[in-house]
Short mmCIF file of N, CA and C in Angstrom, two decimals:
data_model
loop_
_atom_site.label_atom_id
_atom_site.label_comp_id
_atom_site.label_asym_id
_atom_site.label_seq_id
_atom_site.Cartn_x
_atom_site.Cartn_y
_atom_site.Cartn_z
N UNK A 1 -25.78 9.46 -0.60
CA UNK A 1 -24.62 8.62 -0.30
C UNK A 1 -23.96 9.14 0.97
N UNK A 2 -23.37 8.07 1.92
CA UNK A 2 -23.04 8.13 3.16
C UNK A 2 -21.48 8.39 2.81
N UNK A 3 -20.77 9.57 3.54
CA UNK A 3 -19.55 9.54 3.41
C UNK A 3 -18.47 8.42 3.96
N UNK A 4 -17.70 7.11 3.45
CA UNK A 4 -17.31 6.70 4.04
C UNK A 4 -15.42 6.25 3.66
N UNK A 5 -14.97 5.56 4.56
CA UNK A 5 -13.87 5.67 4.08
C UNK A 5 -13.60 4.76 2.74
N UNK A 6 -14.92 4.20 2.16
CA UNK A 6 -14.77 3.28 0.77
C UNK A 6 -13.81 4.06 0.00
N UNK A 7 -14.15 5.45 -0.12
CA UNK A 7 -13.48 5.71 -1.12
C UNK A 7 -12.27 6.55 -1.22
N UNK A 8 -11.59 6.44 0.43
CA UNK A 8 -10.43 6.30 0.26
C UNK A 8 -9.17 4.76 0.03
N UNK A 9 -10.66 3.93 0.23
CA UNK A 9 -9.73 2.27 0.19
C UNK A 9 -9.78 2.20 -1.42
N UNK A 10 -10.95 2.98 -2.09
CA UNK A 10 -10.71 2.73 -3.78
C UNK A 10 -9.37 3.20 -4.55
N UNK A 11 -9.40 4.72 -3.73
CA UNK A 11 -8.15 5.41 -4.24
C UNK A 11 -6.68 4.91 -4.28
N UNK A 12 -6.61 4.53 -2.95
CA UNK A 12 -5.30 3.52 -2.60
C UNK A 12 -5.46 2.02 -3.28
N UNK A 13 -6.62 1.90 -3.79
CA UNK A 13 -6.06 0.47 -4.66
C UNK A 13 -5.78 0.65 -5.92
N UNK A 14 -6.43 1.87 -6.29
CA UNK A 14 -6.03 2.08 -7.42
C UNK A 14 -4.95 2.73 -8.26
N UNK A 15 -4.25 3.94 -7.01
CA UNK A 15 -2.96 4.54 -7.11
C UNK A 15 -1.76 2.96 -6.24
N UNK A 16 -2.12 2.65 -5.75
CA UNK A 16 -0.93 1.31 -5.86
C UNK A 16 -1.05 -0.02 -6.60
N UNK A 17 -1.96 0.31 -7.67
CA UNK A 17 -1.40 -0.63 -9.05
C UNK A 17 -0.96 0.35 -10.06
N UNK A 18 -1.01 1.43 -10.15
CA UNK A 18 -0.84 2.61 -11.30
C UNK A 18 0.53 2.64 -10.84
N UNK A 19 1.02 2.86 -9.42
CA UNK A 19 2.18 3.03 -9.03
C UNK A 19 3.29 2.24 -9.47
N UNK A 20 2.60 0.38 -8.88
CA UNK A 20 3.95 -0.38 -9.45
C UNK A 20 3.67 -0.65 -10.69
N UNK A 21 2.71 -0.33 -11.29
CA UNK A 21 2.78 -0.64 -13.05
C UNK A 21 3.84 0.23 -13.32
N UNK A 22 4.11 1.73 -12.95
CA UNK A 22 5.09 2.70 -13.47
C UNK A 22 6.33 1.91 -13.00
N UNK A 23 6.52 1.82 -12.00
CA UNK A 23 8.09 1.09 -11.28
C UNK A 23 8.39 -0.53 -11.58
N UNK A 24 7.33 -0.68 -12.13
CA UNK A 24 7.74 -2.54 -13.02
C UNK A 24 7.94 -2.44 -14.13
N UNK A 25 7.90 -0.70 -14.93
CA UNK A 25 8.94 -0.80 -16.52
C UNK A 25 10.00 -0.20 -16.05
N UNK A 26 10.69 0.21 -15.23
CA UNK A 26 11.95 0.43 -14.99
C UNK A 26 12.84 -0.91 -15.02
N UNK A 27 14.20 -0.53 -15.03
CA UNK A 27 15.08 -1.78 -15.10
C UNK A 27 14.73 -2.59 -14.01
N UNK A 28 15.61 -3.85 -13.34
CA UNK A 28 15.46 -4.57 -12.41
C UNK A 28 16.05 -4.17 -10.91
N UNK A 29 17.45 -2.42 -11.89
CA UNK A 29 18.43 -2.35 -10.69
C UNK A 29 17.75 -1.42 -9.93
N UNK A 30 16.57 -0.47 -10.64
CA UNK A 30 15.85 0.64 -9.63
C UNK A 30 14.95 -0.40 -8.60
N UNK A 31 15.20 -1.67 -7.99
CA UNK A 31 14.40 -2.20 -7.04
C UNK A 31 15.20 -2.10 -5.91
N UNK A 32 16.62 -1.61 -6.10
CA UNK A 32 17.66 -1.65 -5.54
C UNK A 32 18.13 0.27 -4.79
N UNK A 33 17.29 0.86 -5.63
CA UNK A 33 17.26 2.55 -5.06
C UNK A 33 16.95 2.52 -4.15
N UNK A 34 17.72 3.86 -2.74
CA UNK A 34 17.27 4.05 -2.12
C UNK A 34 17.42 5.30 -1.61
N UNK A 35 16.66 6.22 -0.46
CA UNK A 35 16.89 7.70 -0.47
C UNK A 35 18.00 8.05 0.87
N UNK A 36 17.86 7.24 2.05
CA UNK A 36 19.06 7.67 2.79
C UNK A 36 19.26 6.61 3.69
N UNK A 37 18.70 5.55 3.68
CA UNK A 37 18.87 4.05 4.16
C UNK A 37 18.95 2.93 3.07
N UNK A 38 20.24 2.32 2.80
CA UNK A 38 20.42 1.62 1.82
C UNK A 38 19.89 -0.25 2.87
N UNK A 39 19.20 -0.64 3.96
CA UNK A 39 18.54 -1.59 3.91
C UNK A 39 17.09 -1.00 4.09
N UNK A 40 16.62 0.06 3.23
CA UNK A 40 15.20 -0.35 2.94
C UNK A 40 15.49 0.59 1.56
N UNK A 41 15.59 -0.88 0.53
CA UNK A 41 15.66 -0.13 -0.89
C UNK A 41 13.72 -0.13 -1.68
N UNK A 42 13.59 0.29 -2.44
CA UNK A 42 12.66 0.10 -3.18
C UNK A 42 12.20 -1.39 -3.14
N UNK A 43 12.70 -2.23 -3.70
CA UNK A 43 12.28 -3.61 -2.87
C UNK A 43 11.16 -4.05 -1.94
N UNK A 44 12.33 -3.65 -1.22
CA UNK A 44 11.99 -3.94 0.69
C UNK A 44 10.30 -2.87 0.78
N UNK A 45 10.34 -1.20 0.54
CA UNK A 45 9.68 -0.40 0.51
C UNK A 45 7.94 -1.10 -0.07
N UNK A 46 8.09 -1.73 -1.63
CA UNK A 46 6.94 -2.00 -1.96
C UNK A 46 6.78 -3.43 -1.51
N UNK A 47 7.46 -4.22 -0.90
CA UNK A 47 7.15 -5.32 0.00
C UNK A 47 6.26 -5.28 1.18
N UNK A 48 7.14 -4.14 1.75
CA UNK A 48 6.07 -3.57 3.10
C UNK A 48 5.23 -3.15 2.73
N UNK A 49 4.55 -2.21 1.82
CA UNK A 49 3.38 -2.23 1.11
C UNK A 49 2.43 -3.08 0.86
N UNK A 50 2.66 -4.02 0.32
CA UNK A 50 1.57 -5.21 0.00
C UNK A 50 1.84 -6.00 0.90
N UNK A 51 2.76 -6.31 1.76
CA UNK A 51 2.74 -7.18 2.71
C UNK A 51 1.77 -6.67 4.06
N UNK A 52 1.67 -5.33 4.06
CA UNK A 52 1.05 -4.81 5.73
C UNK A 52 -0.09 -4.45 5.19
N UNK A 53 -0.45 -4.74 3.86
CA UNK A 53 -2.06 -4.31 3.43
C UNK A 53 -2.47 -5.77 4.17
N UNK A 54 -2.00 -7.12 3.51
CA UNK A 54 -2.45 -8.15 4.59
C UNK A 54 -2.71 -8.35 5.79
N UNK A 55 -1.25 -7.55 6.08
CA UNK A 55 -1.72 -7.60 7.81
C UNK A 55 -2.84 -6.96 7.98
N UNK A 56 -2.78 -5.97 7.55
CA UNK A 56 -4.42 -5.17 7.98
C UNK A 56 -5.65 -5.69 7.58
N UNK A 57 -5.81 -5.76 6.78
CA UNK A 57 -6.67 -7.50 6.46
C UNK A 57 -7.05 -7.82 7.32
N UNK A 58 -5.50 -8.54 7.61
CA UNK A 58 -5.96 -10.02 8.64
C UNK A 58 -6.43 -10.07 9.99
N UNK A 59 -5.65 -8.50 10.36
CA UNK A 59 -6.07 -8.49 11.60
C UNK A 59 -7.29 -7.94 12.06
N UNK A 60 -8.40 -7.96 10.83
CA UNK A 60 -9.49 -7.51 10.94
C UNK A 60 -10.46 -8.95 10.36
N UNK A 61 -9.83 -9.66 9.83
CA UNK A 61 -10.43 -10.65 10.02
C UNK A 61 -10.23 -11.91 10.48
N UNK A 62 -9.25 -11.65 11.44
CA UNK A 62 -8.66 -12.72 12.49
C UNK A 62 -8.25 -13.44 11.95
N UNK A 63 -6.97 -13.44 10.97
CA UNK A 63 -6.59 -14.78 10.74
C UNK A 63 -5.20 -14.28 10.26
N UNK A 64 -4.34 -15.41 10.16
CA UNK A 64 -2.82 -15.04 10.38
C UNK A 64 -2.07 -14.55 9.15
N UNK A 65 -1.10 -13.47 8.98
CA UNK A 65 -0.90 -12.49 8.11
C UNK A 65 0.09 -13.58 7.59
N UNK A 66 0.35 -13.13 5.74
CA UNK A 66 1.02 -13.85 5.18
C UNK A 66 2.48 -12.71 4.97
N UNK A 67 3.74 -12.95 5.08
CA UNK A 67 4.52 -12.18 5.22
C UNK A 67 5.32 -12.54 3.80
N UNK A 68 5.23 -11.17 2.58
CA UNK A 68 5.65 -11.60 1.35
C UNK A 68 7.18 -11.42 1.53
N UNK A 69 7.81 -12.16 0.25
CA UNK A 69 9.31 -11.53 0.29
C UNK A 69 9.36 -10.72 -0.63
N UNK A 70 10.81 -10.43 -0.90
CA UNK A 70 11.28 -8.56 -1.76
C UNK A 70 11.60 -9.16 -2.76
N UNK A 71 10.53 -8.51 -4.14
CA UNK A 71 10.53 -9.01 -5.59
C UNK A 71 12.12 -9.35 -5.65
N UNK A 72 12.60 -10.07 -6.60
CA UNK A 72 13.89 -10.09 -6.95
C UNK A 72 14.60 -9.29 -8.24
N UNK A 73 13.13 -9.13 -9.08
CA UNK A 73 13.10 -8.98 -10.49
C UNK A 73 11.63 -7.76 -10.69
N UNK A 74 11.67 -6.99 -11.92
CA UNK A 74 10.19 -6.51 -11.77
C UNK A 74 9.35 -7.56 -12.30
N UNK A 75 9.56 -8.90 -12.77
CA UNK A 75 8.79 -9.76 -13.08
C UNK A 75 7.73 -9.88 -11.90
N UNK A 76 8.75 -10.25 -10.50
CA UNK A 76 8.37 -10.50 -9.38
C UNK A 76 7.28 -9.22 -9.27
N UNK A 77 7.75 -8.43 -9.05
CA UNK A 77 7.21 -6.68 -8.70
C UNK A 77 5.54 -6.88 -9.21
N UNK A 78 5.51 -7.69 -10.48
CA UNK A 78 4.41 -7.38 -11.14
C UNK A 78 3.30 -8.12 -10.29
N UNK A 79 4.00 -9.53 -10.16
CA UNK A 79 3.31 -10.53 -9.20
C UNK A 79 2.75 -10.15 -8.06
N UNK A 80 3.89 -9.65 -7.57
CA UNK A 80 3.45 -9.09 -6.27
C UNK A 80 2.35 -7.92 -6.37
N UNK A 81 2.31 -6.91 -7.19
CA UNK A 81 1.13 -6.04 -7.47
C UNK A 81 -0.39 -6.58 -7.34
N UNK A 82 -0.38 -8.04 -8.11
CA UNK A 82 -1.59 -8.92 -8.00
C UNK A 82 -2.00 -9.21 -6.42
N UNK A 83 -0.81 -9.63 -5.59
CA UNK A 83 -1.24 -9.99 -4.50
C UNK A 83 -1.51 -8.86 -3.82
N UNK A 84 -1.13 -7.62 -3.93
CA UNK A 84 -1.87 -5.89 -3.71
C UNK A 84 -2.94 -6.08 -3.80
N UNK A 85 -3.14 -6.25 -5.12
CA UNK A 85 -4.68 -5.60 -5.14
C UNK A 85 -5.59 -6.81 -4.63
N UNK A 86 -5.38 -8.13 -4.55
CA UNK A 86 -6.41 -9.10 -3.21
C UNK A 86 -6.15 -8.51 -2.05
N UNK A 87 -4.99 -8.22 -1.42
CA UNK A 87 -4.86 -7.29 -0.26
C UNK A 87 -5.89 -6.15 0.04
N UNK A 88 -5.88 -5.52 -0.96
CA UNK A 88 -6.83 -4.41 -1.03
C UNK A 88 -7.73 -4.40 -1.36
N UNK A 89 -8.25 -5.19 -2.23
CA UNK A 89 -9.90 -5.41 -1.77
C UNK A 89 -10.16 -6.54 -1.02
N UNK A 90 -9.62 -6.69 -0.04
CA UNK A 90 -9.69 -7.51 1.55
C UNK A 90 -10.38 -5.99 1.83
N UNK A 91 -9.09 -5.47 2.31
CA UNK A 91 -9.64 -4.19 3.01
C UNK A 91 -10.87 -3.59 2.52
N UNK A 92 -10.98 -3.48 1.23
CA UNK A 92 -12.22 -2.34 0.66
C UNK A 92 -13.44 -3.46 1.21
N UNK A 93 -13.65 -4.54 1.47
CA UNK A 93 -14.55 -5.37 1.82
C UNK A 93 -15.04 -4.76 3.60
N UNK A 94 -13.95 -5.22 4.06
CA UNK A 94 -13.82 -5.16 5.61
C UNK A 94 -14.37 -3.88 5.78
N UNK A 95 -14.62 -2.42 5.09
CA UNK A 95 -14.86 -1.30 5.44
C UNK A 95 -16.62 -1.13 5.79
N UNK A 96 -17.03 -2.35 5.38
CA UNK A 96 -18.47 -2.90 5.65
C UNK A 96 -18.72 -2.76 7.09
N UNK A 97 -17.64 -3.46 7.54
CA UNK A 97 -17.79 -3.86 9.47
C UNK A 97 -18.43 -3.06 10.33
N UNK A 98 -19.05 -3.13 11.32
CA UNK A 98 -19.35 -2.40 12.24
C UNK A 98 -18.06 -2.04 12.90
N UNK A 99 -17.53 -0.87 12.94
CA UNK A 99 -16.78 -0.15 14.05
C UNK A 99 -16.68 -0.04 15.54
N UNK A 100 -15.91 -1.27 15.67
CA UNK A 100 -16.23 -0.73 17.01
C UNK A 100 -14.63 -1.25 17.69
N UNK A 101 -14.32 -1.83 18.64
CA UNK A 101 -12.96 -1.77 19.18
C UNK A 101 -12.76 -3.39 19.42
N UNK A 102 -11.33 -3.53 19.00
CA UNK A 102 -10.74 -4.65 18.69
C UNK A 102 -9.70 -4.90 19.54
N UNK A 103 -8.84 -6.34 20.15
CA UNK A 103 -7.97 -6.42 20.56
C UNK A 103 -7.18 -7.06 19.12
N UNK A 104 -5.41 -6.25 19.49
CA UNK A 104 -4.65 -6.69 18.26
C UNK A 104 -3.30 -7.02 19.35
N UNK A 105 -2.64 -7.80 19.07
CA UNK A 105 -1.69 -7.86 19.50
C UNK A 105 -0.27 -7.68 18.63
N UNK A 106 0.32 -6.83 19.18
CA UNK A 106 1.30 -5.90 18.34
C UNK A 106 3.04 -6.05 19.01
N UNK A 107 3.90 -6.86 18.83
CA UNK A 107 4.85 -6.66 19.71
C UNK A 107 4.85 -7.43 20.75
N UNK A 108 4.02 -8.12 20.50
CA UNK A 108 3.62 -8.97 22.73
C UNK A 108 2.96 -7.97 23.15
N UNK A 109 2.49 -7.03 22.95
CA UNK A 109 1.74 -6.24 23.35
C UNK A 109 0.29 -5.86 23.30
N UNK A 110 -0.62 -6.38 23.99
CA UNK A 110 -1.60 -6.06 23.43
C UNK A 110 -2.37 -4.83 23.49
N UNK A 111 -3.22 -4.32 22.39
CA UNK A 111 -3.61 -3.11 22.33
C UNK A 111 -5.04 -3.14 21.91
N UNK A 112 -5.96 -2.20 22.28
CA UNK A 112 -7.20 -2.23 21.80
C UNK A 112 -7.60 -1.20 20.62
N UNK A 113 -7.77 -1.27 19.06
CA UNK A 113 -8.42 -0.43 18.32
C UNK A 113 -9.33 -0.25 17.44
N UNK A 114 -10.34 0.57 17.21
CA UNK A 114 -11.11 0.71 16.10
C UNK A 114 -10.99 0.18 14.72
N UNK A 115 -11.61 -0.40 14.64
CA UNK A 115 -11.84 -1.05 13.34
C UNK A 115 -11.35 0.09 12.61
N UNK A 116 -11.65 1.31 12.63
CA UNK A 116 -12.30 2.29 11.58
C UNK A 116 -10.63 2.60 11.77
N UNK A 117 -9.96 2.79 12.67
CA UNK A 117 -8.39 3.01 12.95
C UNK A 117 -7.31 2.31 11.86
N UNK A 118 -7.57 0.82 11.88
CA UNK A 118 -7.16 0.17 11.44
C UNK A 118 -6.70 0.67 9.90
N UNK A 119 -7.85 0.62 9.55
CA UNK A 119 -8.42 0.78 7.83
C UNK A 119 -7.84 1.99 7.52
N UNK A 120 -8.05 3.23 8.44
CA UNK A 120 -7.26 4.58 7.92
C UNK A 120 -6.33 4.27 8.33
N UNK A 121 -4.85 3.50 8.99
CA UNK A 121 -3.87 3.56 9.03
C UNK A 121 -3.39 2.33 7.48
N UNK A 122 -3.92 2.08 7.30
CA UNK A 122 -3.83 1.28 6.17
C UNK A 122 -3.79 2.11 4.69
N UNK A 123 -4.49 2.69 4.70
CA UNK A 123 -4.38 3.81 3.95
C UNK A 123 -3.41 4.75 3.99
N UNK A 124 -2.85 5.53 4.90
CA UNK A 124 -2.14 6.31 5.95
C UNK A 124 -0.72 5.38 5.23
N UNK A 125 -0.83 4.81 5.53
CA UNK A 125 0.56 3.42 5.51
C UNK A 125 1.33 3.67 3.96
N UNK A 126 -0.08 2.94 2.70
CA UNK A 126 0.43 3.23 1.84
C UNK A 126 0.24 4.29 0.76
N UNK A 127 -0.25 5.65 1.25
CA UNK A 127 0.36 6.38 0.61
C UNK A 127 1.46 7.05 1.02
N UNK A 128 2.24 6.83 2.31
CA UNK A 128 3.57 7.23 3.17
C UNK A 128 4.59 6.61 2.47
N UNK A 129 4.24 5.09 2.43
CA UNK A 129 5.80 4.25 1.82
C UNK A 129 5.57 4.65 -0.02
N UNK A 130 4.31 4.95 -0.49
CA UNK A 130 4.41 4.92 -2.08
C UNK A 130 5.34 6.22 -2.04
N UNK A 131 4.95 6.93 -1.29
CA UNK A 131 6.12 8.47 -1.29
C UNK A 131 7.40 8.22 -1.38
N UNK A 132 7.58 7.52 -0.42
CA UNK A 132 9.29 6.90 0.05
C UNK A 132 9.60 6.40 -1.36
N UNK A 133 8.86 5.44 -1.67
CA UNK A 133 9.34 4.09 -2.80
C UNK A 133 9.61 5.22 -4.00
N UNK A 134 8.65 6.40 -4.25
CA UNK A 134 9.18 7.35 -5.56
C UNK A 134 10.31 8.21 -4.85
N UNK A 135 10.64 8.52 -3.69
CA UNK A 135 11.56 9.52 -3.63
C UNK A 135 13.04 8.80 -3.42
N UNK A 136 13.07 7.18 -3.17
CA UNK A 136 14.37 6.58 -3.14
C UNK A 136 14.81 6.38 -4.76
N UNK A 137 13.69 6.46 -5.51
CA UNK A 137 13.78 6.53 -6.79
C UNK A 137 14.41 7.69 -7.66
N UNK A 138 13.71 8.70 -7.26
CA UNK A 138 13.99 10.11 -7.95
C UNK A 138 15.57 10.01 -7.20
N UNK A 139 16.02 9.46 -6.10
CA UNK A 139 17.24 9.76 -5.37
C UNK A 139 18.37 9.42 -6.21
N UNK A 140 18.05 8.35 -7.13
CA UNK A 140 18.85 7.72 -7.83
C UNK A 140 19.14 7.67 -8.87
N UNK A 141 17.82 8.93 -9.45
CA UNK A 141 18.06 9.17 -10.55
C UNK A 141 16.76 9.05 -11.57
N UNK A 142 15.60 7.97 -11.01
CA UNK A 142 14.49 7.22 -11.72
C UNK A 142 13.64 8.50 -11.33
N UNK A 143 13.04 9.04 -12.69
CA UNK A 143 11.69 9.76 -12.75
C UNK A 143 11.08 9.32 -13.33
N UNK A 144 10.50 8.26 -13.20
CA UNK A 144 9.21 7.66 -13.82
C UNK A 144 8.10 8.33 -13.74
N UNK A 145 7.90 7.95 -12.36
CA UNK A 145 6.68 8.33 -11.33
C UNK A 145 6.45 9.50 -11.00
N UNK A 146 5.18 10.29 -11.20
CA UNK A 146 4.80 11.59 -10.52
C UNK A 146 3.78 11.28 -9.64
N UNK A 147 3.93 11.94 -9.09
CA UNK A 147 3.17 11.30 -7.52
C UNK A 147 1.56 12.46 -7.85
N UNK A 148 1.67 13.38 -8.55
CA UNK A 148 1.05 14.00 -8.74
C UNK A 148 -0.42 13.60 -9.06
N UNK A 149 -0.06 12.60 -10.53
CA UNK A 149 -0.85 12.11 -11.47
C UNK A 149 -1.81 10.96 -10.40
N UNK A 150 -1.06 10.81 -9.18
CA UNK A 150 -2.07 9.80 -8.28
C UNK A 150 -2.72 10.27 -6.89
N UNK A 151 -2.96 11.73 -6.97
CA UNK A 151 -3.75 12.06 -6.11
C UNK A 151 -5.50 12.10 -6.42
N UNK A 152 -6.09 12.35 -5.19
CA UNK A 152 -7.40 11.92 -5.35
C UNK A 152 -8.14 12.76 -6.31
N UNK A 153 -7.72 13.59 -6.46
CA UNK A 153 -8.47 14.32 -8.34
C UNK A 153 -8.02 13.27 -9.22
N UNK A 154 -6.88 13.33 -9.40
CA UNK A 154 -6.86 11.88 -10.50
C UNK A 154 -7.15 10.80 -10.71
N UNK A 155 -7.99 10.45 -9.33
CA UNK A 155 -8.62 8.76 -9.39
C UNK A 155 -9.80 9.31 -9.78
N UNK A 156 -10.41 10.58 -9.36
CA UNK A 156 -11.87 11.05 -9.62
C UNK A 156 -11.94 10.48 -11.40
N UNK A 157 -10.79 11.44 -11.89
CA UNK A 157 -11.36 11.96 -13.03
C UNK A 157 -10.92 10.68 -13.83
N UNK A 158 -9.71 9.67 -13.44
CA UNK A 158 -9.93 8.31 -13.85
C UNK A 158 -10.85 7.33 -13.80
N UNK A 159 -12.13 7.94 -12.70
CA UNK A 159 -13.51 7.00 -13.04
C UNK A 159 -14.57 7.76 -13.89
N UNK A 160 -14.16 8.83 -14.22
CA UNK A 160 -14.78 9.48 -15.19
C UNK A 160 -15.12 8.97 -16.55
N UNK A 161 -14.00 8.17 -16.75
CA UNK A 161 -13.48 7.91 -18.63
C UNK A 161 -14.64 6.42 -19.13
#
């Protein structure tokens, strides 16, 4: 077996449904936590999450990003988890591609990058904000979540069972 980044796109799909499954039995008001910026609460945090897994997606398969809004409810939260994980196995698909260099336009700006760039900042992305989204949590009081239980030994030994 070829080392590739598959199985860091497995890990991240699978620690960000474990994640908001933990933060969609909390009440409705921990969507509202936050750690030292009260306009990016938990909400907003796992919005940008599943919303920029699309973008990364999309901008690997050329087509125009869908921009979600901020659950209202964990009803929502849960919903939105679903549209995660099509997000993410977009990406775990796309990791097929040949690597090679892309124009993206970012800002009005255009920029040229690696496919292979893309995909690890995608990754990169959400295990940064899943950090944020548990530590605006713990800020407020919510210990649900151990961030522990979703590192890459624990996805190992969760395909173990």
């Amino acid at each position: 077996m070829t080392i590739s980044l598959q199985r860091a796109l497995e890990h991240m799909a699978w620690a960000n449904q474990e994640i908001y499954k933990l933060i969609a039995e909390l009440p409705d008001e921990a969507l509202d936590a936050y750690a030292t910026d009260p306009e990016f609460p938990v909400r907003e945090i796992l919005r940008h999450i599943a919303s920029s897994a699309g973008s990364y997606a999309s901008r690997l398969e050329e087509t125009a990003p869908v921009v979600l809004e901020q659950p209202k409810n964990m009803a929502e939260l849960r919903e939105m988890a679903k549209t995660l994980a099509v997000n993410d196995a977009r990406l775990l698909k796309l990791v097929e591609l040949e690597d090679k260099s892309i124009e993206v336009i970012r800002e009005g700006e255009t920029i040229h990058w690696l496919r292979s760039t893309i995909i690890t900042q995608a990754v990169h992305h959400s295990i940064e904000h899943r950090a944020h989204a548990v530590s605006a949590l713990e800020a407020r009081g919510y210990k649900k979540v151990d961030l522990d239980e979703f590192d890459l030994w624990g996805y190992e030994l969760s395909q173990r069972k």
